[in-house]
Amino acid sequence: MTLLILSGTGEGRQIATDLHGQGVDLMVSLAGETRKPKQQAVPTRIGGFGGTQGFRDFLNDAKITAVLDATHPFANNITSRTAQVCADLAVPYCLYLRPPWAANAEDDWTELSDESDAAQHIKAGSTVFLATGRKTLHRFAALSKCRLICRQIDPPDGAFPFENGEYLIGRPPFSVSDEIALFKRLNVDWLIVKNAGGSASFSKLEAARALQLKVGMIKRPKMPVATTVSRIEQAIEWGKAHG
């Protein structure tokens, strides 16, 4: 029996490492979004599957008997496709979905339906720090009168899509003190993030709280109806039972 773990998150690495250490026969798949992903001591493939049919063929050819989805909460296209294909092929499927972040009384958050919604709330002349990745930058086109700064792990392949924007290269983790110093140096007014949840990248929100910055929080996409767990321990137990 071979368990396929769709990873790309810190939790995915932790789950795979734990299950591998317990002797579970598994394979990890990474989408290949990061050029130099952290190495894992488990069998790993990198890259897409070639669409829905390609994923079906892979599950059959690799003799995958169960799939544990530990991708990013905003990798909804991958998650939806995986859940549907597994249902069609009667392959057990489980989605690990970490709990979303929640504001407290010290936070100044505005919920956004998606990236394009930011323009309705941000005033011209603001400096906006985009912690949303490069793939959705085009959705911020309406913020043409703001200074945009997009942080990403890898150096860009091309120029920023707008004249009023720039890239900032940085590889996590980032401490709260580092984030505070960065936001001060850049004179950030707004922080835009996706509600990914988890502790690994929460430091930027703690920094925004300390500096009383406004935060645009992009709400999560709708997830498929499927077996879902929210704790790493639950995901490991499911993997042990199906691997």
Short mmCIF file of C-alpha atoms in Angstrom, two decimals:
data_model
loop_
_atom_site.label_atom_id
_atom_site.label_comp_id
_atom_site.label_asym_id
_atom_site.label_seq_id
_atom_site.Cartn_x
_atom_site.Cartn_y
_atom_site.Cartn_z
CA MET A 1 0.00 0.00 0.00
CA THR A 2 1.39 3.43 -0.97
CA LEU A 3 0.20 6.70 0.54
CA LEU A 4 0.56 9.86 -1.56
CA ILE A 5 1.04 13.06 0.42
CA LEU A 6 0.43 16.27 -1.51
CA SER A 7 2.67 18.67 0.37
CA GLY A 8 4.36 22.04 0.02
CA THR A 9 3.66 23.18 3.58
CA GLY A 10 5.61 22.85 6.81
CA GLU A 11 2.86 20.66 8.20
CA GLY A 12 3.04 18.43 5.14
CA ARG A 13 6.77 17.91 5.73
CA GLN A 14 6.16 17.13 9.39
CA ILE A 15 3.41 14.64 8.60
CA ALA A 16 5.49 12.89 5.94
CA THR A 17 8.58 12.70 8.17
CA ASP A 18 6.60 11.23 11.06
CA LEU A 19 4.82 8.64 8.93
CA HIS A 20 8.03 7.68 7.13
CA GLY A 21 9.72 7.20 10.50
CA GLN A 22 6.92 4.85 11.50
CA GLY A 23 7.49 2.72 8.42
CA VAL A 24 4.55 3.87 6.32
CA ASP A 25 5.12 3.36 2.59
CA LEU A 26 4.60 6.81 1.14
CA MET A 27 5.50 9.28 -1.56
CA VAL A 28 5.50 13.09 -1.31
CA SER A 29 4.51 15.31 -4.21
CA LEU A 30 5.46 18.98 -4.48
CA ALA A 31 3.96 21.31 -7.07
CA GLY A 32 7.34 22.89 -7.78
CA GLU A 33 6.37 26.48 -6.97
CA THR A 34 9.59 27.00 -4.99
CA ARG A 35 12.83 26.49 -6.88
CA LYS A 36 14.80 25.03 -3.99
CA PRO A 37 12.35 23.29 -1.64
CA LYS A 38 13.58 21.93 1.66
CA GLN A 39 14.92 18.41 1.29
CA GLN A 40 13.00 15.50 2.80
CA ALA A 41 14.27 12.04 3.63
CA VAL A 42 11.30 10.47 1.86
CA PRO A 43 10.62 9.62 -1.81
CA THR A 44 9.64 12.93 -3.43
CA ARG A 45 8.40 13.97 -6.86
CA ILE A 46 8.31 17.59 -8.01
CA GLY A 47 6.00 19.10 -10.63
CA GLY A 48 2.44 18.90 -11.85
CA PHE A 49 0.60 15.80 -12.98
CA GLY A 50 -0.58 17.11 -16.35
CA GLY A 51 -4.18 17.90 -15.47
CA THR A 52 -7.01 15.70 -14.26
CA GLN A 53 -6.31 12.77 -16.57
CA GLY A 54 -2.62 12.93 -15.79
CA PHE A 55 -3.40 12.70 -12.08
CA ARG A 56 -5.72 9.74 -12.66
CA ASP A 57 -3.00 7.97 -14.62
CA PHE A 58 -0.41 8.70 -11.96
CA LEU A 59 -2.54 7.22 -9.18
CA ASN A 60 -3.02 4.06 -11.21
CA ASP A 61 0.57 3.76 -12.45
CA ALA A 62 2.11 4.43 -9.02
CA LYS A 63 -0.41 2.12 -7.34
CA ILE A 64 -1.45 4.82 -4.89
CA THR A 65 -3.93 3.45 -2.37
CA ALA A 66 -4.72 6.64 -0.42
CA VAL A 67 -4.12 10.40 -0.72
CA LEU A 68 -3.46 12.84 2.11
CA ASP A 69 -3.78 16.44 0.93
CA ALA A 70 -1.58 18.79 2.98
CA THR A 71 -1.29 21.55 0.40
CA HIS A 72 -1.73 25.26 1.08
CA PRO A 73 -5.30 26.27 2.04
CA PHE A 74 -5.41 28.45 -1.08
CA ALA A 75 -4.34 25.67 -3.46
CA ASN A 76 -8.04 25.11 -4.05
CA ASN A 77 -7.70 24.02 -7.67
CA ILE A 78 -5.39 21.19 -6.66
CA THR A 79 -7.56 20.25 -3.71
CA SER A 80 -10.81 20.24 -5.67
CA ARG A 81 -9.32 18.16 -8.48
CA THR A 82 -7.73 15.70 -6.07
CA ALA A 83 -10.90 15.20 -4.07
CA GLN A 84 -12.95 14.61 -7.22
CA VAL A 85 -10.51 12.17 -8.81
CA CYS A 86 -10.14 10.21 -5.58
CA ALA A 87 -13.91 10.01 -5.27
CA ASP A 88 -14.23 8.80 -8.87
CA LEU A 89 -11.57 6.12 -8.35
CA ALA A 90 -12.73 5.17 -4.83
CA VAL A 91 -9.30 6.08 -3.44
CA PRO A 92 -9.44 7.14 0.24
CA TYR A 93 -8.79 10.88 0.53
CA CYS A 94 -8.18 13.16 3.52
CA LEU A 95 -7.67 16.92 3.57
CA TYR A 96 -5.49 18.43 6.26
CA LEU A 97 -6.77 21.97 6.70
CA ARG A 98 -5.21 24.05 9.42
CA PRO A 99 -7.58 26.43 11.27
CA PRO A 100 -7.81 29.97 9.86
CA TRP A 101 -6.44 32.97 11.73
CA ALA A 102 -8.85 35.04 13.80
CA ALA A 103 -8.47 38.69 14.80
CA ASN A 104 -8.44 39.87 18.38
CA ALA A 105 -9.31 43.25 19.89
CA GLU A 106 -5.86 44.67 19.06
CA ASP A 107 -6.08 43.88 15.35
CA ASP A 108 -7.43 46.10 12.57
CA TRP A 109 -8.45 43.57 9.94
CA THR A 110 -10.70 44.00 6.91
CA GLU A 111 -11.94 40.80 5.30
CA LEU A 112 -11.49 40.72 1.53
CA SER A 113 -13.37 38.42 -0.79
CA ASP A 114 -10.30 38.27 -3.03
CA GLU A 115 -7.29 40.39 -4.02
CA SER A 116 -9.27 42.74 -6.27
CA ASP A 117 -11.45 43.74 -3.31
CA ALA A 118 -8.50 45.57 -1.71
CA ALA A 119 -8.95 48.66 -3.89
CA GLN A 120 -12.30 49.40 -2.22
CA HIS A 121 -10.62 49.90 1.16
CA ILE A 122 -7.12 51.27 0.55
CA LYS A 123 -6.56 55.00 0.02
CA ALA A 124 -4.36 56.39 -2.73
CA GLY A 125 -0.80 57.05 -1.61
CA SER A 126 -0.68 54.09 0.77
CA THR A 127 2.27 51.72 0.93
CA VAL A 128 0.89 48.21 0.62
CA PHE A 129 2.87 45.11 1.55
CA LEU A 130 1.61 42.11 -0.41
CA ALA A 131 2.30 38.78 1.27
CA THR A 132 0.13 37.02 -1.29
CA GLY A 133 2.58 35.63 -3.84
CA ARG A 134 3.24 36.62 -7.42
CA LYS A 135 0.54 34.55 -9.12
CA THR A 136 -2.29 36.89 -8.14
CA LEU A 137 -0.50 40.21 -8.56
CA HIS A 138 -2.64 41.08 -11.60
CA ARG A 139 -5.65 41.34 -9.30
CA PHE A 140 -4.12 44.41 -7.62
CA ALA A 141 -4.15 46.48 -10.83
CA ALA A 142 -6.68 48.93 -9.35
CA LEU A 143 -4.14 49.98 -6.69
CA SER A 144 -2.32 52.05 -9.30
CA LYS A 145 -1.94 55.05 -6.98
CA CYS A 146 -0.32 53.08 -4.17
CA ARG A 147 3.19 51.81 -3.63
CA LEU A 148 3.12 48.01 -3.84
CA ILE A 149 5.74 45.68 -2.38
CA CYS A 150 5.45 41.95 -3.00
CA ARG A 151 7.62 39.56 -1.02
CA GLN A 152 8.52 36.22 -2.54
CA ILE A 153 11.01 33.45 -1.91
CA ASP A 154 12.64 33.20 -5.33
CA PRO A 155 13.99 36.02 -7.51
CA PRO A 156 11.41 37.04 -10.14
CA ASP A 157 11.60 35.86 -13.74
CA GLY A 158 10.56 39.29 -14.99
CA ALA A 159 9.74 42.84 -14.00
CA PHE A 160 6.93 43.73 -11.60
CA PRO A 161 3.66 43.88 -13.58
CA PHE A 162 2.97 47.49 -12.53
CA GLU A 163 5.22 50.56 -12.51
CA ASN A 164 4.19 51.34 -8.94
CA GLY A 165 5.41 48.02 -7.56
CA GLU A 166 8.57 46.20 -6.56
CA TYR A 167 9.65 42.75 -5.42
CA LEU A 168 11.28 41.99 -2.09
CA ILE A 169 13.13 38.67 -1.87
CA GLY A 170 13.12 36.82 1.43
CA ARG A 171 13.01 33.23 2.63
CA PRO A 172 11.05 32.44 5.80
CA PRO A 173 10.94 32.07 8.71
CA PHE A 174 10.78 35.75 9.73
CA SER A 175 10.81 36.78 13.39
CA VAL A 176 8.36 39.31 14.77
CA SER A 177 11.16 41.78 15.47
CA ASP A 178 12.47 41.41 11.92
CA GLU A 179 9.00 42.01 10.49
CA ILE A 180 8.49 45.08 12.68
CA ALA A 181 11.81 46.52 11.54
CA LEU A 182 10.99 45.78 7.90
CA PHE A 183 7.53 47.36 8.01
CA LYS A 184 8.95 50.44 9.72
CA ARG A 185 11.73 50.79 7.15
CA LEU A 186 9.27 50.51 4.27
CA ASN A 187 6.67 52.78 5.93
CA VAL A 188 3.98 50.17 5.37
CA ASP A 189 0.37 51.30 5.79
CA TRP A 190 -1.44 48.10 4.77
CA LEU A 191 -0.53 44.42 4.93
CA ILE A 192 -2.44 42.11 2.58
CA VAL A 193 -2.40 38.40 3.38
CA LYS A 194 -4.32 35.24 2.59
CA ASN A 195 -5.92 33.59 5.59
CA ALA A 196 -3.62 30.60 5.46
CA GLY A 197 -3.62 29.92 9.19
CA GLY A 198 -0.82 28.20 11.04
CA SER A 199 2.00 29.53 13.19
CA ALA A 200 4.86 29.57 10.66
CA SER A 201 3.90 32.85 9.01
CA PHE A 202 1.92 34.50 11.80
CA SER A 203 4.83 36.76 12.75
CA LYS A 204 3.90 39.34 10.11
CA LEU A 205 0.45 39.64 11.67
CA GLU A 206 1.96 40.04 15.12
CA ALA A 207 4.16 42.79 13.68
CA ALA A 208 1.15 44.49 12.10
CA ARG A 209 -0.63 44.31 15.45
CA ALA A 210 2.34 45.87 17.27
CA LEU A 211 2.52 48.70 14.73
CA GLN A 212 -1.28 49.08 14.51
CA LEU A 213 -1.21 48.55 10.75
CA LYS A 214 -4.32 47.86 8.74
CA VAL A 215 -4.56 44.30 7.45
CA GLY A 216 -6.51 43.10 4.43
CA MET A 217 -7.35 39.45 5.14
CA ILE A 218 -8.33 37.47 2.07
CA LYS A 219 -10.86 34.82 3.01
CA ARG A 220 -10.35 31.22 2.07
CA PRO A 221 -11.85 29.63 -1.03
CA LYS A 222 -14.57 27.05 -0.66
CA MET A 223 -13.30 23.56 0.04
CA PRO A 224 -14.76 20.30 -1.32
CA VAL A 225 -16.91 18.09 0.88
CA ALA A 226 -14.45 15.43 2.02
CA THR A 227 -12.86 13.84 5.07
CA THR A 228 -11.10 16.78 6.72
CA VAL A 229 -8.82 17.07 9.75
CA SER A 230 -7.39 20.18 11.36
CA ARG A 231 -4.62 18.83 13.58
CA ILE A 232 -1.34 17.25 12.53
CA GLU A 233 -1.89 14.35 14.92
CA GLN A 234 -5.18 13.55 13.21
CA ALA A 235 -3.52 13.58 9.79
CA ILE A 236 -0.80 11.22 11.01
CA GLU A 237 -3.35 8.84 12.45
CA TRP A 238 -5.28 8.84 9.18
CA GLY A 239 -2.06 8.21 7.26
CA LYS A 240 -1.14 5.28 9.50
CA ALA A 241 -4.58 3.77 9.00
CA HIS A 242 -4.43 4.10 5.21
CA GLY A 243 -0.73 3.71 4.44
#
